[in-house]
Amino acid sequence: MGFPEEVLEHVFSFITSHTDRNVVSLVCKSWYEIERWCRRRIFVGNCYAVSPAMMIRRFPEVRSVELKGKPHFADFNLVPDGWGGYFYPWICEMARAYPWLEEIKLKRMVVTDDNLELISKSFKNFKVLVLSSCEGFSTHGLAAIAANCRNLRELDLRESEVEDLSGHWLSHFPDSCTSLQSLNMSCLSSEVSFSALQRLIARSPNLKTLRLNRAVPLEKLSTLLRRAPQLVELGTGAYSAEIRPDVYANLTEAFSRCKEVKGLSGFWDVLPSYLPAIYSVCSRLTSLNLSYATIQSPDVTKIITQCPNLQSLSVLDYIEDTGLNALSLSCKDLRELRVFPSDPFVANANVSLTEQGLVAVSEGCSKLQSVLYFCRQMSNSALTTIAKNRPNLTCFRLCILEPRAPDYLTFEPLDVGFGAIVEHCKQLQRLSLSGLLTDRVFEYIGKWAKKLEMLSIAFAGDSDLGLHHVLSGCDSLRKLEIRDCPFGDKALLANVSKLETMRSLWMSSCSVSLGACKRLSQKMPRLNVEVIDEQGDLDSRPDNCHVEKLYIYRTVAGPRFDMPSFIRTMDQNPTYRS
Amino acid sequence: MDLNYKATELSLALPGTDDSPELNTTTTSTPIKTNKRGSPEMGPSAAGESKSAPRAKAQVVGWPPVRSYRRNALQGKKVEPEMGSGMFVKVSMDGAPYLRKIDLKVYKSYGELMKSLEGMFACIIGLYNEKEGYNGSKHAATYEDKDGDWMLVGDVPWEMFVTSCKRLRIMKGCEARGLEL
């Protein structure tokens, strides 16, 4: 420890992972001090775990801030409007404290046009704005960003809900702006001025990622591609047009010039006749997202069999088992597969996609690590086969569409199958369960899933024992989200200290009583125990009533005060501490 | 004040020794009845397509976990105009790799419809009648009506059929026999 500060700082500059930096800061007081002054990137996984003031006090020289707001189940409408996750307090403080801030990345947060305008005017060197699944802003806010951020490198609005007033915002990029490297506007619906878009692309020589929105017509795509042959990631707009040989020829030629393209997405409204235009880039593709393309299995298969270097594929279940079989034979480098349902609310399968497709991919693709699979039937034997084929899985999310669906061959619960997954896949970090499951599956999970960090449970289990197995057995658990399970007070109250080692726990439509929430809160002052109940009148409810929804998270910032009336943080009154 | 310690205790003794009635640790717990269960004579392997009366599910909030922008993007594809410009319904045939779509407004009778389907799928579909039953053909045409029930094509007057048919399915004749009852 006799090194001068500058040397240590230089050494620390090579340490980039957040966890490693946190560990470094714990070595000794002087390392803590040096480290906090040279930390440039901050990641806050739960925006309520710490306050902006605390962050700024400890880390004064930050260039990049990443925040996450709402719980994951907000994606499925389980978190009521007005819950929170406001960016406002953060931007207010950062605007004052971090004049040299370059990057802001937000996920599931509420961002307003005023917030965006404040960003655009506060940071002279602002470069990167990523708004993932955010809401609360309109295209006016985007216009401010476009107009004022002179060195903007990246604007990514992935999956955000934007009030789309017009496409005029894009025209606010000044002619002097030539720094753009990445633009993702795929979530917007309004048409932008095509000439403004064309000129923007033409003056951005470093543009590598371009994800257009549905409104950009296919006939005009070739014009854009010709001005950006250096693109690496392309998201098309709507992929259909009147069948015209000149449009087709232009498109084919434009694609053939894109020698650097490695990723394709978009493909809304696909007209299959235009698909061959992309064939020339297929051999270089590592990533392909066809999850909006309502094309049938033969057309999907025709594409993927030409992509031997594919690492990541997203498709609809129109691919069917035959297509997945072809995938398993053609794409030996596949790491990630996501299969979405084309008709999620229909009881009977409209496509021939079963567990067999996934089994085939698990057999043929030895590098497969990450799976998201929606299907209508599953069996323990298929799950066991998949587990034995692919012990290298790190993420396994299975959604059998019918809640509590048993093994379709034996009518038994799927405990044994998921048990095989956690037993064989020792590096598993993320797991989503579905189908008919008893407490036994949780026994397996608690016993085997030692590296599991995130677990999603729905319509499963028999009793508190299930939840207890998970809380007491999963050593690496950080995020647990549960809905519609018969888990109640016992497991929670027997594992209170576990909850402080996790980022958060979500439970909705379970059997946790209001009284237990109060007791939990009293025992654990560094947890916020938030009860969400839209039926109103929480104060007059008896302690034995079940709460609708419960969100528990560790925090050093104390209870929050930006909640709507139907959310209450349980009192941490020390008088009743046991 | 009764803090009810008993309620906070979790006993990890062997299953069955705990006094709480809701613990169910038997490994062969019977599966909760779902509409996936087939009739006994169909056997376990019949689970899936050949279930009796497949129906649209009651929607549970947030299930299945598909994000709304994804659902909306596909929804847009499915909105079919029903007035004036045609009445398109999907047609599936068991074993065929993909579905077709036909415009019911184009046909004037069951006969015309059957001819067209036979041409499309290169199969022979019989029309059921009371006297002869299925005339030995390999396939039978069925349709899903507005209530979500699966019906045999041909029972109701043509006009009524056209307005109530949501989709068609050409089943193997042996499976269609169940619908006759």
mmCIF file of N, CA and C in Angstrom, chain B residues 68-125:
data_model
loop_
_atom_site.group_PDB
_atom_site.id
_atom_site.type_symbol
_atom_site.label_atom_id
_atom_site.label_comp_id
_atom_site.label_asym_id
_atom_site.label_seq_id
_atom_site.Cartn_x
_atom_site.Cartn_y
_atom_site.Cartn_z
ATOM 1 N N SER B 68 -47.164 -5.396 -23.621
ATOM 2 C CA SER B 68 -48.281 -4.882 -24.413
ATOM 3 C C SER B 68 -47.860 -4.384 -25.785
ATOM 4 N N TYR B 69 -46.653 -3.806 -25.922
ATOM 5 C CA TYR B 69 -46.284 -3.318 -27.250
ATOM 6 C C TYR B 69 -46.145 -4.485 -28.219
ATOM 7 N N ARG B 70 -45.767 -5.633 -27.697
ATOM 8 C CA ARG B 70 -45.625 -6.822 -28.531
ATOM 9 C C ARG B 70 -46.991 -7.317 -28.949
ATOM 10 N N ARG B 71 -47.899 -7.367 -27.999
ATOM 11 C CA ARG B 71 -49.259 -7.807 -28.295
ATOM 12 C C ARG B 71 -49.911 -6.866 -29.288
ATOM 13 N N ASN B 72 -49.721 -5.567 -29.081
ATOM 14 C CA ASN B 72 -50.336 -4.585 -29.972
ATOM 15 C C ASN B 72 -49.803 -4.691 -31.382
ATOM 16 N N ALA B 73 -48.510 -4.959 -31.494
ATOM 17 C CA ALA B 73 -47.893 -5.055 -32.821
ATOM 18 C C ALA B 73 -48.499 -6.207 -33.609
ATOM 19 N N LEU B 74 -48.809 -7.297 -32.920
ATOM 20 C CA LEU B 74 -49.396 -8.442 -33.614
ATOM 21 C C LEU B 74 -50.896 -8.271 -33.790
ATOM 22 N N GLN B 75 -51.525 -7.604 -32.812
ATOM 23 C CA GLN B 75 -52.962 -7.343 -32.868
ATOM 24 C C GLN B 75 -53.300 -6.641 -34.160
ATOM 25 N N GLY B 76 -52.457 -5.684 -34.500
ATOM 26 C CA GLY B 76 -52.680 -4.885 -35.704
ATOM 27 C C GLY B 76 -52.831 -5.755 -36.934
ATOM 28 N N LYS B 77 -52.093 -6.874 -36.926
ATOM 29 C CA LYS B 77 -52.153 -7.771 -38.071
ATOM 30 C C LYS B 77 -53.480 -8.490 -38.156
ATOM 31 N N LYS B 78 -54.081 -8.736 -36.981
ATOM 32 C CA LYS B 78 -55.228 -9.631 -36.986
ATOM 33 C C LYS B 78 -56.555 -8.947 -37.250
ATOM 34 N N VAL B 79 -56.569 -7.639 -37.176
ATOM 35 C CA VAL B 79 -57.862 -6.971 -37.351
ATOM 36 C C VAL B 79 -58.318 -7.137 -38.783
ATOM 37 N N GLU B 80 -59.302 -7.956 -38.981
ATOM 38 C CA GLU B 80 -59.766 -8.218 -40.343
ATOM 39 C C GLU B 80 -61.069 -7.477 -40.568
ATOM 40 N N PRO B 81 -61.222 -6.806 -41.672
ATOM 41 C CA PRO B 81 -62.492 -6.125 -41.938
ATOM 42 C C PRO B 81 -63.586 -7.156 -42.162
ATOM 43 N N GLU B 82 -64.725 -6.986 -41.486
ATOM 44 C CA GLU B 82 -65.769 -7.984 -41.632
ATOM 45 C C GLU B 82 -66.878 -7.534 -42.549
ATOM 46 N N MET B 83 -67.004 -6.246 -42.711
ATOM 47 C CA MET B 83 -68.067 -5.736 -43.568
ATOM 48 C C MET B 83 -67.532 -5.381 -44.935
ATOM 49 N N GLY B 84 -68.310 -5.682 -45.922
ATOM 50 C CA GLY B 84 -68.001 -5.174 -47.244
ATOM 51 C C GLY B 84 -66.807 -5.821 -47.907
ATOM 52 N N SER B 85 -65.644 -5.609 -47.353
ATOM 53 C CA SER B 85 -64.462 -6.042 -48.096
ATOM 54 C C SER B 85 -64.090 -7.504 -47.897
ATOM 55 N N GLY B 86 -64.935 -8.292 -47.318
ATOM 56 C CA GLY B 86 -64.620 -9.725 -47.246
ATOM 57 C C GLY B 86 -64.712 -10.252 -45.831
ATOM 58 N N MET B 87 -64.795 -11.554 -45.706
ATOM 59 C CA MET B 87 -64.866 -12.178 -44.393
ATOM 60 C C MET B 87 -63.828 -13.291 -44.357
ATOM 61 N N PHE B 88 -62.598 -12.882 -44.068
ATOM 62 C CA PHE B 88 -61.498 -13.841 -44.121
ATOM 63 C C PHE B 88 -61.422 -14.657 -42.850
ATOM 64 N N VAL B 89 -61.348 -15.959 -43.017
ATOM 65 C CA VAL B 89 -61.125 -16.819 -41.860
ATOM 66 C C VAL B 89 -59.934 -17.723 -42.137
ATOM 67 N N LYS B 90 -59.245 -18.095 -41.063
ATOM 68 C CA LYS B 90 -58.101 -18.984 -41.215
ATOM 69 C C LYS B 90 -58.599 -20.409 -41.390
ATOM 70 N N VAL B 91 -57.849 -21.153 -42.194
ATOM 71 C CA VAL B 91 -58.158 -22.565 -42.351
ATOM 72 C C VAL B 91 -56.915 -23.370 -42.006
ATOM 73 N N SER B 92 -57.072 -24.277 -41.059
ATOM 74 C CA SER B 92 -55.933 -25.141 -40.741
ATOM 75 C C SER B 92 -56.317 -26.565 -41.075
ATOM 76 N N MET B 93 -55.303 -27.325 -41.437
ATOM 77 C CA MET B 93 -55.556 -28.749 -41.627
ATOM 78 C C MET B 93 -54.543 -29.504 -40.795
ATOM 79 N N ASP B 94 -55.008 -30.485 -40.063
ATOM 80 C CA ASP B 94 -54.114 -31.272 -39.207
ATOM 81 C C ASP B 94 -52.987 -31.850 -40.042
ATOM 82 N N GLY B 95 -51.785 -31.567 -39.613
ATOM 83 C CA GLY B 95 -50.630 -32.126 -40.310
ATOM 84 C C GLY B 95 -50.032 -31.191 -41.348
ATOM 85 N N ALA B 96 -50.779 -30.175 -41.762
ATOM 86 C CA ALA B 96 -50.215 -29.243 -42.745
ATOM 87 C C ALA B 96 -49.285 -28.264 -42.038
ATOM 88 N N PRO B 97 -48.172 -27.913 -42.660
ATOM 89 C CA PRO B 97 -47.186 -27.058 -41.989
ATOM 90 C C PRO B 97 -47.643 -25.623 -41.788
ATOM 91 N N TYR B 98 -48.536 -25.123 -42.601
ATOM 92 C CA TYR B 98 -49.016 -23.772 -42.361
ATOM 93 C C TYR B 98 -50.474 -23.613 -42.757
ATOM 94 N N LEU B 99 -51.042 -22.486 -42.329
ATOM 95 C CA LEU B 99 -52.468 -22.256 -42.489
ATOM 96 C C LEU B 99 -52.760 -21.474 -43.757
ATOM 97 N N ARG B 100 -54.012 -21.478 -44.139
ATOM 98 C CA ARG B 100 -54.438 -20.668 -45.279
ATOM 99 C C ARG B 100 -55.539 -19.734 -44.809
ATOM 100 N N LYS B 101 -55.874 -18.812 -45.688
ATOM 101 C CA LYS B 101 -56.975 -17.902 -45.370
ATOM 102 C C LYS B 101 -57.928 -17.900 -46.542
ATOM 103 N N ILE B 102 -59.238 -17.918 -46.246
ATOM 104 C CA ILE B 102 -60.206 -17.816 -47.335
ATOM 105 C C ILE B 102 -61.248 -16.771 -46.996
ATOM 106 N N ASP B 103 -61.871 -16.257 -48.031
ATOM 107 C CA ASP B 103 -62.904 -15.249 -47.879
ATOM 108 C C ASP B 103 -64.252 -15.944 -48.021
ATOM 109 N N LEU B 104 -64.970 -16.063 -46.910
ATOM 110 C CA LEU B 104 -66.232 -16.793 -46.947
ATOM 111 C C LEU B 104 -67.277 -16.125 -47.835
ATOM 112 N N LYS B 105 -67.130 -14.823 -48.015
ATOM 113 C CA LYS B 105 -68.140 -14.084 -48.779
ATOM 114 C C LYS B 105 -68.164 -14.517 -50.237
ATOM 115 N N VAL B 106 -67.071 -15.116 -50.655
ATOM 116 C CA VAL B 106 -66.934 -15.507 -52.058
ATOM 117 C C VAL B 106 -67.822 -16.706 -52.420
ATOM 118 N N TYR B 107 -68.182 -17.483 -51.406
ATOM 119 C CA TYR B 107 -68.938 -18.718 -51.672
ATOM 120 C C TYR B 107 -70.425 -18.530 -51.416
ATOM 121 N N LYS B 108 -71.230 -19.306 -52.139
ATOM 122 C CA LYS B 108 -72.673 -19.185 -51.973
ATOM 123 C C LYS B 108 -73.266 -20.366 -51.224
ATOM 124 N N SER B 109 -72.493 -21.429 -51.107
ATOM 125 C CA SER B 109 -73.062 -22.630 -50.479
ATOM 126 C C SER B 109 -71.941 -23.473 -49.886
ATOM 127 N N TYR B 110 -72.357 -24.468 -49.110
ATOM 128 C CA TYR B 110 -71.389 -25.399 -48.531
ATOM 129 C C TYR B 110 -70.622 -26.144 -49.617
ATOM 130 N N GLY B 111 -71.345 -26.497 -50.670
ATOM 131 C CA GLY B 111 -70.722 -27.249 -51.754
ATOM 132 C C GLY B 111 -69.530 -26.504 -52.338
ATOM 133 N N GLU B 112 -69.756 -25.208 -52.617
ATOM 134 C CA GLU B 112 -68.674 -24.388 -53.188
ATOM 135 C C GLU B 112 -67.501 -24.319 -52.222
ATOM 136 N N LEU B 113 -67.818 -24.155 -50.951
ATOM 137 C CA LEU B 113 -66.765 -24.036 -49.936
ATOM 138 C C LEU B 113 -65.922 -25.304 -49.892
ATOM 139 N N MET B 114 -66.621 -26.443 -49.891
ATOM 140 C CA MET B 114 -65.914 -27.717 -49.786
ATOM 141 C C MET B 114 -65.001 -27.939 -50.978
ATOM 142 N N LYS B 115 -65.535 -27.615 -52.145
ATOM 143 C CA LYS B 115 -64.737 -27.793 -53.367
ATOM 144 C C LYS B 115 -63.455 -26.990 -53.265
ATOM 145 N N SER B 116 -63.587 -25.771 -52.817
ATOM 146 C CA SER B 116 -62.429 -24.892 -52.717
ATOM 147 C C SER B 116 -61.418 -25.430 -51.706
ATOM 148 N N LEU B 117 -61.924 -25.897 -50.576
ATOM 149 C CA LEU B 117 -61.023 -26.431 -49.540
ATOM 150 C C LEU B 117 -60.314 -27.680 -50.036
ATOM 151 N N GLU B 118 -61.087 -28.507 -50.748
ATOM 152 C CA GLU B 118 -60.479 -29.739 -51.247
ATOM 153 C C GLU B 118 -59.344 -29.408 -52.203
ATOM 154 N N GLY B 119 -59.592 -28.402 -53.032
ATOM 155 C CA GLY B 119 -58.547 -27.998 -53.966
ATOM 156 C C GLY B 119 -57.332 -27.445 -53.245
ATOM 157 N N MET B 120 -57.577 -26.670 -52.217
ATOM 158 C CA MET B 120 -56.485 -26.013 -51.491
ATOM 159 C C MET B 120 -55.598 -27.024 -50.784
ATOM 160 N N PHE B 121 -56.236 -28.022 -50.184
ATOM 161 C CA PHE B 121 -55.465 -28.943 -49.359
ATOM 162 C C PHE B 121 -55.299 -30.315 -49.985
ATOM 163 N N ALA B 122 -55.754 -30.441 -51.197
ATOM 164 C CA ALA B 122 -55.628 -31.708 -51.923
ATOM 165 C C ALA B 122 -56.073 -32.888 -51.074
ATOM 166 N N CYS B 123 -57.322 -32.780 -50.582
ATOM 167 C CA CYS B 123 -57.840 -33.881 -49.777
ATOM 168 C C CYS B 123 -59.311 -34.025 -50.090
ATOM 169 N N ILE B 124 -59.915 -35.065 -49.563
ATOM 170 C CA ILE B 124 -61.341 -35.239 -49.784
ATOM 171 C C ILE B 124 -62.054 -35.028 -48.464
ATOM 172 N N ILE B 125 -62.945 -34.048 -48.479
ATOM 173 C CA ILE B 125 -63.690 -33.768 -47.257
ATOM 174 C C ILE B 125 -65.131 -34.144 -47.501
#
